[in-house]
mmCIF file of C-alpha atoms in Angstrom:
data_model
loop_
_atom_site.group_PDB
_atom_site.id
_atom_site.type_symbol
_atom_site.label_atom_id
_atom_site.label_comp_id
_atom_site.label_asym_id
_atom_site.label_seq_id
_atom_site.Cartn_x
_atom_site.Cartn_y
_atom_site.Cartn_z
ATOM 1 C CA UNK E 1 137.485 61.346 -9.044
ATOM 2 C CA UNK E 2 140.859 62.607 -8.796
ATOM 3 C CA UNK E 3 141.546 66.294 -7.529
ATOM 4 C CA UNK E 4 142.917 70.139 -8.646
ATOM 5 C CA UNK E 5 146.247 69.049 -9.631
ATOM 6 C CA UNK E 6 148.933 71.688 -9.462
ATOM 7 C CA UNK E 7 152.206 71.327 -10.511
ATOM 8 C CA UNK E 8 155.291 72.039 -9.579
ATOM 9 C CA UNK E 9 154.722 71.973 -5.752
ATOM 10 C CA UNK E 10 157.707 73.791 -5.018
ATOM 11 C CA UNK E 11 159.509 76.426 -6.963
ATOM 12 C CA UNK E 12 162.846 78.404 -6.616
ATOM 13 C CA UNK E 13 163.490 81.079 -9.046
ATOM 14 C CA UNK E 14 166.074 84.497 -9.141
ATOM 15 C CA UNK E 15 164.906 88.003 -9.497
ATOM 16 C CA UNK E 16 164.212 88.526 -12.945
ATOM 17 C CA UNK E 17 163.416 85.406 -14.024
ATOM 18 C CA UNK E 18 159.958 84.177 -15.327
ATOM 19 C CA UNK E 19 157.535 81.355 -14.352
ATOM 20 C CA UNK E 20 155.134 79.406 -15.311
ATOM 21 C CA UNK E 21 152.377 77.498 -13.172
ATOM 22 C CA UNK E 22 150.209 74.409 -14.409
ATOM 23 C CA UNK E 23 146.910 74.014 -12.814
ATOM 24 C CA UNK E 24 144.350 70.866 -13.765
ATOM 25 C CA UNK E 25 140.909 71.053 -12.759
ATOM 26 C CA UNK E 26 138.537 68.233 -11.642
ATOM 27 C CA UNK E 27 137.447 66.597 -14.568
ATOM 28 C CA UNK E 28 134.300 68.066 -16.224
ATOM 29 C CA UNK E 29 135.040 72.046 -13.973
ATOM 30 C CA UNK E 30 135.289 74.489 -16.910
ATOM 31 C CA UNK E 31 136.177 77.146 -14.435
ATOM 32 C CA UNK E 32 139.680 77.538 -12.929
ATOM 33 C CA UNK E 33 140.453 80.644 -10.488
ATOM 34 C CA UNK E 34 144.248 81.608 -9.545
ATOM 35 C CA UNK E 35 145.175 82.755 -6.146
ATOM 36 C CA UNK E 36 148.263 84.329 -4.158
ATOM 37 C CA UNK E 37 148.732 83.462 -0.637
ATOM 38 C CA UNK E 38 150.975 85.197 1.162
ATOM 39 C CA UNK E 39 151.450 85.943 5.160
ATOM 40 C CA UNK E 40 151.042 89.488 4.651
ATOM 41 C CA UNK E 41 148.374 89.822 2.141
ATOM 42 C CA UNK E 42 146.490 86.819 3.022
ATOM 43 C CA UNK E 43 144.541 85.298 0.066
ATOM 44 C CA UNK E 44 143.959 87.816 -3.307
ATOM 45 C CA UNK E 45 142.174 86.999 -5.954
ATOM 46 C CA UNK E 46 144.458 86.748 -9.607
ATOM 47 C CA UNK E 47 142.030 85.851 -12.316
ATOM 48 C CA UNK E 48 139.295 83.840 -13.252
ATOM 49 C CA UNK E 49 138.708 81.615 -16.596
ATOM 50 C CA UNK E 50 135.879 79.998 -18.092
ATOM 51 C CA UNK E 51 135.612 77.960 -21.704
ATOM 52 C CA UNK E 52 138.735 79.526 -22.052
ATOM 53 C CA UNK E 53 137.950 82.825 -21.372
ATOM 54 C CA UNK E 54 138.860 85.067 -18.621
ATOM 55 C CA UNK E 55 136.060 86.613 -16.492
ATOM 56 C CA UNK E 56 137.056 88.259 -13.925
ATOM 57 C CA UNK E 57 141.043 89.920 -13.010
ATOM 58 C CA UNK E 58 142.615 90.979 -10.001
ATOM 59 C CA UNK E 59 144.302 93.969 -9.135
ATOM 60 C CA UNK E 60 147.810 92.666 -10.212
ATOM 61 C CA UNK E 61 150.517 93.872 -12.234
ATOM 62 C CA UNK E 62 150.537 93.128 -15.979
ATOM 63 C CA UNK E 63 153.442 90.078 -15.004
ATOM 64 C CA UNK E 64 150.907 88.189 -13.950
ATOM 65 C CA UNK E 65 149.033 86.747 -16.781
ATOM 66 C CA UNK E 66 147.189 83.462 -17.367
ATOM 67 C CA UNK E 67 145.181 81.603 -19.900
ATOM 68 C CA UNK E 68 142.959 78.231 -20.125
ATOM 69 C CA UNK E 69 142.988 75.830 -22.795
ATOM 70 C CA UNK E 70 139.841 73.703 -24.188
ATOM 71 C CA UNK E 71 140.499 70.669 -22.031
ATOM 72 C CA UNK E 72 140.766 73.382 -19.126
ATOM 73 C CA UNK E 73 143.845 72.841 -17.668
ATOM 74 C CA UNK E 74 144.846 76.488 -16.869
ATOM 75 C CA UNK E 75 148.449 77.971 -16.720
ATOM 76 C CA UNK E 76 149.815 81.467 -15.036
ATOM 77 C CA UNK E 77 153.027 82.932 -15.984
ATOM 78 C CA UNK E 78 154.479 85.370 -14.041
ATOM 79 C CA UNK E 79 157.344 87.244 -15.744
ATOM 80 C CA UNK E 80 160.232 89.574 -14.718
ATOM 81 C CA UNK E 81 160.345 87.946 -10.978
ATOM 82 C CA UNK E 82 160.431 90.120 -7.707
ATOM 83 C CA UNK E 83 161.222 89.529 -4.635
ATOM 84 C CA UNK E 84 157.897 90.164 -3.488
ATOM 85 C CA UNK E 85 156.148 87.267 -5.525
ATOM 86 C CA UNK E 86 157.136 85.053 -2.819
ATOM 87 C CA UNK E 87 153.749 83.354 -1.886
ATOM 88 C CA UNK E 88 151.782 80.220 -2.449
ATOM 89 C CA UNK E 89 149.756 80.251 -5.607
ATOM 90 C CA UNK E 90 146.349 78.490 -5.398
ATOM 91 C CA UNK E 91 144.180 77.092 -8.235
ATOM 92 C CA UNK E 92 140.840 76.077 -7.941
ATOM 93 C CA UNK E 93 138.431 74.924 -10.343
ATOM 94 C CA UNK E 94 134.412 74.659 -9.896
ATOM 95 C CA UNK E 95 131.939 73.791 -12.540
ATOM 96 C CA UNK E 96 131.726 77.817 -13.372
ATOM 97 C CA UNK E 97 128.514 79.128 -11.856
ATOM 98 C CA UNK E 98 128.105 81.602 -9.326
ATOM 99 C CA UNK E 99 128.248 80.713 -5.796
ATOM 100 C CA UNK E 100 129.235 76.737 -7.407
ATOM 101 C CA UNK E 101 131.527 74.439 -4.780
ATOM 102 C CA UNK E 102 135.223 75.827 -5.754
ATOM 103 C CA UNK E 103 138.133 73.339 -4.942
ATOM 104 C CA UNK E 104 141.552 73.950 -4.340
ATOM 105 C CA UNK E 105 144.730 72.307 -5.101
ATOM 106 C CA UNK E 106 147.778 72.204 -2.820
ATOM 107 C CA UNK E 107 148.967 75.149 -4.511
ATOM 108 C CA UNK E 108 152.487 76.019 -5.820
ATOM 109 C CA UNK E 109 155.089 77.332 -3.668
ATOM 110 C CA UNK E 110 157.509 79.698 -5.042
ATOM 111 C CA UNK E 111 160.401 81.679 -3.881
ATOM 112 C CA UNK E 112 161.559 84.329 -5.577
ATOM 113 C CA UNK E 113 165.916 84.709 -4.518
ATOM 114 C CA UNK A 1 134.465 97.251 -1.973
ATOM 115 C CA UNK A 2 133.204 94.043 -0.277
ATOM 116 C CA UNK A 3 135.297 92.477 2.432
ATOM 117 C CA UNK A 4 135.437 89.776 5.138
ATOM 118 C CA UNK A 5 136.724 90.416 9.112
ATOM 119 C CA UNK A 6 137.647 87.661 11.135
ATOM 120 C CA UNK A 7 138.711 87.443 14.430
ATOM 121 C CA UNK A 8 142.827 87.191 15.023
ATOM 122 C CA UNK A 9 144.470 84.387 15.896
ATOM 123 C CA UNK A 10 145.630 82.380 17.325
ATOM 124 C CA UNK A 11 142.963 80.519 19.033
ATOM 125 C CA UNK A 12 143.931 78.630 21.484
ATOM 126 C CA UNK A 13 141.595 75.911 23.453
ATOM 127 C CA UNK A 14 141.545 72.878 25.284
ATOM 128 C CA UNK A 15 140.363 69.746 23.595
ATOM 129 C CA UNK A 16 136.361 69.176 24.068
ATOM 130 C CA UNK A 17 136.025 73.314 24.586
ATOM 131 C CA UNK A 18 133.849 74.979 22.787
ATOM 132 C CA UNK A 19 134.618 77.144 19.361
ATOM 133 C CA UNK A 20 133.614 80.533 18.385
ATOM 134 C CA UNK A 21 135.439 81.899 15.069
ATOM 135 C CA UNK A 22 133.577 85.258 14.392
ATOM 136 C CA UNK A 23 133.023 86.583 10.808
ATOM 137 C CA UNK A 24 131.484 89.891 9.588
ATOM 138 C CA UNK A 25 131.330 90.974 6.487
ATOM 139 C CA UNK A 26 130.299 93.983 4.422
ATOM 140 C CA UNK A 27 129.291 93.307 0.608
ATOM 141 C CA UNK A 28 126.065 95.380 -1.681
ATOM 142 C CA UNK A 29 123.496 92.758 -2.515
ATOM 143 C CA UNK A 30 123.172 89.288 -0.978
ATOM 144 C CA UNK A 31 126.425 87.502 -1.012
ATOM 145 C CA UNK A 32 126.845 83.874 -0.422
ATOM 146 C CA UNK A 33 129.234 83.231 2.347
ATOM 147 C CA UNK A 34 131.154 80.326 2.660
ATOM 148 C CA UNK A 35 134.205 78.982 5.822
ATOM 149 C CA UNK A 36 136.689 77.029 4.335
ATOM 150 C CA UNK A 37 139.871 75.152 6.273
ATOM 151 C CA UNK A 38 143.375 74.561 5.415
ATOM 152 C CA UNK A 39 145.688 72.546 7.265
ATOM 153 C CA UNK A 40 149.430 72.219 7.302
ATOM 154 C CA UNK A 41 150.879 72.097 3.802
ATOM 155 C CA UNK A 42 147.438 71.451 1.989
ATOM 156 C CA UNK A 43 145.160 73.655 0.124
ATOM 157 C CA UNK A 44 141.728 75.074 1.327
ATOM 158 C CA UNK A 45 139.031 72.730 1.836
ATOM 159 C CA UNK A 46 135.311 74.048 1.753
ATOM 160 C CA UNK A 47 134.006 73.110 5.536
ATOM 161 C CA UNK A 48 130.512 74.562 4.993
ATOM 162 C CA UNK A 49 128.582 77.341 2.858
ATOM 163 C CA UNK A 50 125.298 79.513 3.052
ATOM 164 C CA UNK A 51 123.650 81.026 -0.045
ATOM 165 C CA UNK A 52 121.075 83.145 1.793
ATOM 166 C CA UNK A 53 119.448 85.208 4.880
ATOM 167 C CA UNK A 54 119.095 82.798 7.584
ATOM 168 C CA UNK A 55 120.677 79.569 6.237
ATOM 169 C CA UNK A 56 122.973 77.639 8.221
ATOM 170 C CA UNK A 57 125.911 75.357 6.851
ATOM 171 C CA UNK A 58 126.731 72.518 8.726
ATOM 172 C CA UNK A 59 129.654 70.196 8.328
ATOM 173 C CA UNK A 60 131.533 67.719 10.378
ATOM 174 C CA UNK A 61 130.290 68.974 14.106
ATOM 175 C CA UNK A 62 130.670 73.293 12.747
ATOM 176 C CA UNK A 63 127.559 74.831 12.306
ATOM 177 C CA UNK A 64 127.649 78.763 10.811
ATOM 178 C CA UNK A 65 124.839 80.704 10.594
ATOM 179 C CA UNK A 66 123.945 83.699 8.030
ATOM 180 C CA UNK A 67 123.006 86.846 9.613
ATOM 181 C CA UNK A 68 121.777 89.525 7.377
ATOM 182 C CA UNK A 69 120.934 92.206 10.292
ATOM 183 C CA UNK A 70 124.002 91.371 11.515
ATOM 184 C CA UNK A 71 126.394 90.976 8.412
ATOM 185 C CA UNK A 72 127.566 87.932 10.284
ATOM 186 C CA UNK A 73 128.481 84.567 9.749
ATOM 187 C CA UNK A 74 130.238 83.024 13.152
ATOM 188 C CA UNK A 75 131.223 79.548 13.004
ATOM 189 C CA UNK A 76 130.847 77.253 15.721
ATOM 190 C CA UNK A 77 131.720 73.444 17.047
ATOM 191 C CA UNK A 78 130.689 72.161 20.207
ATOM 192 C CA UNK A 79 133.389 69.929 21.578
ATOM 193 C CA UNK A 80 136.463 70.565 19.406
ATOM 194 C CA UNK A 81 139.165 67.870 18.960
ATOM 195 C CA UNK A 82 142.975 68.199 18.244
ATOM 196 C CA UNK A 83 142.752 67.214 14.657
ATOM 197 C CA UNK A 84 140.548 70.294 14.572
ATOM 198 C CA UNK A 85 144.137 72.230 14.535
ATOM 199 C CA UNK A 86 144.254 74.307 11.286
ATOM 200 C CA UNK A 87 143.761 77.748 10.153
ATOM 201 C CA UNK A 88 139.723 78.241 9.371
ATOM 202 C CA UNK A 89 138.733 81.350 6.574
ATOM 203 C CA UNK A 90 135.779 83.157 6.345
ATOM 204 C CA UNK A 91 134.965 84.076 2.492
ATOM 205 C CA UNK A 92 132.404 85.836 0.389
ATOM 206 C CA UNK A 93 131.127 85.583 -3.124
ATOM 207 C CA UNK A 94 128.797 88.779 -3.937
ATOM 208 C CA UNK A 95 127.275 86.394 -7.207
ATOM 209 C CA UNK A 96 128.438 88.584 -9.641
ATOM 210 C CA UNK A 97 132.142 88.417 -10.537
ATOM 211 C CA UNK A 98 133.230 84.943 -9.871
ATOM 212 C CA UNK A 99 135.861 85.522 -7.126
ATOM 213 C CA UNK A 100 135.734 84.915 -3.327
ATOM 214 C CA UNK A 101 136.656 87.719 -1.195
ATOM 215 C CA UNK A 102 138.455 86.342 2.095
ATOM 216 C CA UNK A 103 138.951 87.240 5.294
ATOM 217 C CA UNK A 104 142.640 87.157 7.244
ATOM 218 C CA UNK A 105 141.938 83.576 8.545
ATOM 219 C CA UNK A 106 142.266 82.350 11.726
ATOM 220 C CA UNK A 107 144.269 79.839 13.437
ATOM 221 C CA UNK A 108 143.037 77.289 15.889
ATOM 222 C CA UNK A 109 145.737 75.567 18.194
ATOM 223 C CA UNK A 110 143.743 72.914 20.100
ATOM 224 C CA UNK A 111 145.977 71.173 22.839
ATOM 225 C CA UNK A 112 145.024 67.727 24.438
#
């Protein structure tokens, strides 16, 4: 059963720019969560989707914003780069219950220059 | 809000020591707690989970324990091994807003 897929693995973008992150669950998961990793934060939450819906947000700026389609691959842009975005982004998808088995991709890593 | 404390790194030990990694947490209700592992370059990899008062996950030699009175879940391993070497995370799920709350992590240097 193959994994999270993320994709790209590695990212380098200027200020300013935008992005966009692609994020494949295990086959059957309807439920893919976003996360920033960074070595000051440490690992915050982004947003949650389910059946295409989102359920749950983070306490991120409006540039963040993602979306799920119906075979549940899930994507998150983030638009109008900073500096500050710097950070490993980690998707993980679970079969969408609470308190269900979430697993994690090798995440994306971006730098924002 | 909820939230997750783990003890700072790094942890340093000799190979075949034993491992304490403490966790408290503070969350309303009855949150499922869970440790998960990542090493170098990889993603997070769930190591073991607990869903209630007095349930202990187990996994690969770590044993954790859930502590209500305490708000604690410690994880522990007997005789650690090098390949042990990662950085462990203590996280929470309060079973009502499908996101895991995480603690700092902590990293384990274990040396031959």
């Amino acid at each position: 059963k193959a994994g999270v897929t993320q994709t790209p693995r590695y990212l380098i973008k200027t200020r300013g720019q935008q992005v966009t992150l692609s994020c494949s669950p295990i086959s059957g998961h309807r439920s893919v969560s976003w996360y920033q990793q960074t070595p000051g934060q440490g690992l915050q939450f982004l947003f949650e989707y389910f059946s295409e819906t989102q359920r749950n947000k983070g306490n991120f700026p409006g540039r963040f914003s993602g979306r799920q389609f119906s075979n549940s691959r899930s994507e998150m842009n983030v638009s109008t780069l900073e500096l500050g975005d710097s950070a490993l982004y980690l998707c993980a998808s679970s079969a969408g219950g609470l308190n269900t088995e979430a697993f994690f991709g090798q995440g994306t890593r971006l730098t924002v220059v | 809000g909820d939230s997750v404390t783990q003890m700072e790194g790094p942890v340093t030990l000799s190979e075949e020591a034993f491992l304490t990694i403490n966790c408290t947490y503070t969350a309303t209700g009855y949150p499922s707690l869970f440790w998960y592992v990542q090493y170098p370059g990889e993603g997070l990899q769930l190591l073991l989970k607990a869903t209630k008062a007095d349930d202990k996950g187990s996994n690969k030699g770590f044993e954790a324990t859930y502590r209500k009175e305490t708000t604690s879940f410690h994880l522990e391993k007997g005789s650690v091994q090098v390949s042990d070497s990662a950085v462990y995370f203590c996280a929470l799920s309060d079973n009502s807003n499908y996101q895991l709350i995480w603690g700092a992590g902590t990293k384990l240097i274990i040396k031959p």
